CSV table of C-alpha atoms in Angstrom, one decimal:
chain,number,residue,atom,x,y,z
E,1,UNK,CA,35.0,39.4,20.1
E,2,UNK,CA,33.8,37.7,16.7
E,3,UNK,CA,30.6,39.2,15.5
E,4,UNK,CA,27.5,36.9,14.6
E,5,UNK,CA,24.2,37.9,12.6
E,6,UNK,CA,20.7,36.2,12.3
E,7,UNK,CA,20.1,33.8,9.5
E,8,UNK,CA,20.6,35.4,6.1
E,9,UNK,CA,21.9,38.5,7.2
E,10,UNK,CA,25.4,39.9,7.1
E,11,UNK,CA,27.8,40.8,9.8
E,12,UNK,CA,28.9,44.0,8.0
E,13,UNK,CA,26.5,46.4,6.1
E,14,UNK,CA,27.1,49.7,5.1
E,15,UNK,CA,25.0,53.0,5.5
E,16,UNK,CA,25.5,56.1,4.1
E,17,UNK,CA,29.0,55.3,2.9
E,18,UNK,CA,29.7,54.4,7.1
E,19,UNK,CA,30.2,50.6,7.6
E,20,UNK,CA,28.4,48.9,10.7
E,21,UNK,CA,29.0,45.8,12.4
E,22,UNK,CA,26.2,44.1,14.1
E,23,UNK,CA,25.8,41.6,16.7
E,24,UNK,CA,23.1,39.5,17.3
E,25,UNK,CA,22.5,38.0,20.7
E,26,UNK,CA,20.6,35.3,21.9
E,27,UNK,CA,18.9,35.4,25.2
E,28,UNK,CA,16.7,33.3,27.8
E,29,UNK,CA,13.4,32.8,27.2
E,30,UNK,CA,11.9,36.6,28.0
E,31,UNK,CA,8.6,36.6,30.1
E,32,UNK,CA,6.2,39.7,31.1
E,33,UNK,CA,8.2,39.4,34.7
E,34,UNK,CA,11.0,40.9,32.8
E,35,UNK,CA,12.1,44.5,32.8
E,36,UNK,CA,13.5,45.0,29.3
E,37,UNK,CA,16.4,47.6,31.1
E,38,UNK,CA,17.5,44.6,33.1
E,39,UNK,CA,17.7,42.3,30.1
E,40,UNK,CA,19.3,44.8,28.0
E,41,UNK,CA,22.2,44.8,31.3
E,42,UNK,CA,22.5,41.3,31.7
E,43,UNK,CA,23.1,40.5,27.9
E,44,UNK,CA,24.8,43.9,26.8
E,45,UNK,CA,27.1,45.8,29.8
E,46,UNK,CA,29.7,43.3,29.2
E,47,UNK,CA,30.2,43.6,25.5
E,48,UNK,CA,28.6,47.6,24.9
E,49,UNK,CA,31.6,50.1,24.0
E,50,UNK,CA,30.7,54.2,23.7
E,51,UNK,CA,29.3,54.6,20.5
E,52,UNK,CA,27.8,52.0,20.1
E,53,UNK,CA,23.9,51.9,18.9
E,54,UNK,CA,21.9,49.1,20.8
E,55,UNK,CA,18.6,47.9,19.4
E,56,UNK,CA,15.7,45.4,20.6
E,57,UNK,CA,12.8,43.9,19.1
E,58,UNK,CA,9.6,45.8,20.0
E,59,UNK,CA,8.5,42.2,20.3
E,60,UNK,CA,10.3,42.1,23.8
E,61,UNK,CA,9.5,45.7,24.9
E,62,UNK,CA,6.1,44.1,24.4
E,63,UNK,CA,6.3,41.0,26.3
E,64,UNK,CA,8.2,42.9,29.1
E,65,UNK,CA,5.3,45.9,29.3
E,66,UNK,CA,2.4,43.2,29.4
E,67,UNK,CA,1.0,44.5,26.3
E,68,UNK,CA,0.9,41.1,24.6
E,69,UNK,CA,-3.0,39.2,23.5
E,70,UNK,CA,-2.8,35.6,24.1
E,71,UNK,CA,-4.3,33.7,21.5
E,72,UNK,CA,-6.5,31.5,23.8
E,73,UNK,CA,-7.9,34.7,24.7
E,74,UNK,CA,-9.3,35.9,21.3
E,75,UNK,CA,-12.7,34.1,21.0
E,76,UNK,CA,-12.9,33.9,16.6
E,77,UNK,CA,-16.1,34.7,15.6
E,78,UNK,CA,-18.4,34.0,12.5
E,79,UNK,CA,-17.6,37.7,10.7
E,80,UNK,CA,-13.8,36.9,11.5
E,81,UNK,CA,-13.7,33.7,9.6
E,82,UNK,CA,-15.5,34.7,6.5
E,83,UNK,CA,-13.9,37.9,6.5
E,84,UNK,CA,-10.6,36.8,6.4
E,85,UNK,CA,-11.2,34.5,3.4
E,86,UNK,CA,-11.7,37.4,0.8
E,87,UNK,CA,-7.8,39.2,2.5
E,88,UNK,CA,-5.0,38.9,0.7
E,89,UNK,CA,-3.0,36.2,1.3
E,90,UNK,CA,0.0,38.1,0.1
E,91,UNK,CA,1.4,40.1,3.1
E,92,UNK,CA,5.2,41.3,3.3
E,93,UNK,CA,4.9,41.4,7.2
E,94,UNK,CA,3.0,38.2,8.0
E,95,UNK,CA,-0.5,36.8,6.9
E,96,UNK,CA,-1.8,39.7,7.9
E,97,UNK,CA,-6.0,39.7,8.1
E,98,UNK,CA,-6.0,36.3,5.6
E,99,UNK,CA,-5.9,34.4,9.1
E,100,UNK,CA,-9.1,35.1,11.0
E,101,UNK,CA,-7.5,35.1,14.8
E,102,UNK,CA,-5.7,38.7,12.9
E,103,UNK,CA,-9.0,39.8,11.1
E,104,UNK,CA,-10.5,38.8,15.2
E,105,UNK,CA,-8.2,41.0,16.2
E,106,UNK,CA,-8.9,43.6,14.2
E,107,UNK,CA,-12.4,43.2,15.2
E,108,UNK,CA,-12.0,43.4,18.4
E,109,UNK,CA,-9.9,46.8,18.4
E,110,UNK,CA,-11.6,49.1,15.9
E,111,UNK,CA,-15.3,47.2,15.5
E,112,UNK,CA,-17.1,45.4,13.4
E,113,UNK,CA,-18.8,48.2,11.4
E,114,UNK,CA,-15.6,49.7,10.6
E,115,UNK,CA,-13.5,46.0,9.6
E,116,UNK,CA,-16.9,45.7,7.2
E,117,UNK,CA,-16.9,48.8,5.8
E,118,UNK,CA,-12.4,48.6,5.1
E,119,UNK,CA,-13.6,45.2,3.6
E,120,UNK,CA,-15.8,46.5,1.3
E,121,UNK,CA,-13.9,49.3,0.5
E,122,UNK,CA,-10.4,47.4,-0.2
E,123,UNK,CA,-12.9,45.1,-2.6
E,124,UNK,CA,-13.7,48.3,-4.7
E,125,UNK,CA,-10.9,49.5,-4.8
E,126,UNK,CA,-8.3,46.5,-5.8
E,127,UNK,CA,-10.6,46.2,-9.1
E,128,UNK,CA,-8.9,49.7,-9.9
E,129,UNK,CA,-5.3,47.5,-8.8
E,130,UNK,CA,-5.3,50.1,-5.5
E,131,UNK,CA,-4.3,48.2,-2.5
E,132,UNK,CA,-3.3,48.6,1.1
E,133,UNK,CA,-7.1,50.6,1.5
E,134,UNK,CA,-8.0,48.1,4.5
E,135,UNK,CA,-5.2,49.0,6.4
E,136,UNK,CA,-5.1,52.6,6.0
E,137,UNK,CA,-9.1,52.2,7.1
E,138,UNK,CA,-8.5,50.1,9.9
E,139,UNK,CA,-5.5,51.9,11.3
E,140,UNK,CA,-7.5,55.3,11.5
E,141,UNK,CA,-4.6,56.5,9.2
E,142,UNK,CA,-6.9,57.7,6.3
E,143,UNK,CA,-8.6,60.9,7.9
E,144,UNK,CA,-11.4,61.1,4.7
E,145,UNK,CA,-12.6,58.2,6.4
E,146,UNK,CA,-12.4,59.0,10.0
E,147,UNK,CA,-16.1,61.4,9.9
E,148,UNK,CA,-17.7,58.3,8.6
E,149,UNK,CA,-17.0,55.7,11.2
């Protein structure tokens, strides 16, 4: 079997002085009617040899649980769209808050009073070149926080 990878990525990388060969496979459109087990069978039992390390994109566990947001379904409001103006644009996984159906988003899932107050707080604190403050705020992750909101 000849091994492909995704765009810009190589066949062969090495870990820990141990070489791995990966294969990338394309599948069917995948639909929350899937079961992700079956998917993994239809597109894997064929080629999968003991030993080998199988990985899928949490993307598809996600579609195939029903844990996905449709964005027809997120209603963006006034606070979303200004908010999101003053985010960094500048966002290694994405665009991050900087588009206001994400700052919605995160709106919708910790509150308003909480997306304000890691707004105002990331603004404070990039003067003093800190970043990454509304994140750790909005993700709960920053327990100094957690009391106040």
């Amino acid at each position: 079997m000849e091994f492909v990878s995704n765009d810009g990525k190589k066949v062969e990388i090495e870990v820990e002085n141990e070489i791995y060969l990966r294969h990338a496979i394309n599948t069917r459109f995948i639909n929350t009617n899937d079961n992700y087990l079956d998917v993994i069978k239809e597109y894997v039992s064929e080629i999968y040899q003991e030993g080998d390390i199988i990985s899928i994109s949490e993307k598809i566990i996600s579609i195939c649980q029903n844990r996905i947001i449709r964005r027809e379904d997120i209603k963006i409001g006034i606070f979303a769209k200004i908010l999101s103006k003053f985010a960094c644009q500048e966002n290694r996984g994405g665009y991050g808050v900087g588009m206001s159906i994400n700052m919605q988003y995160a709106i919708n899932k910790v509150g308003l009073i909480r997306v304000i107050f890691a707004s105002i707080a990331s603004g404070i604190t990039k003067l003093f070149g800190i970043k990454g403050v509304f994140y750790n705020i909005v993700r709960k992750r920053s327990k100094w926080f957690r009391w106040i909101l």
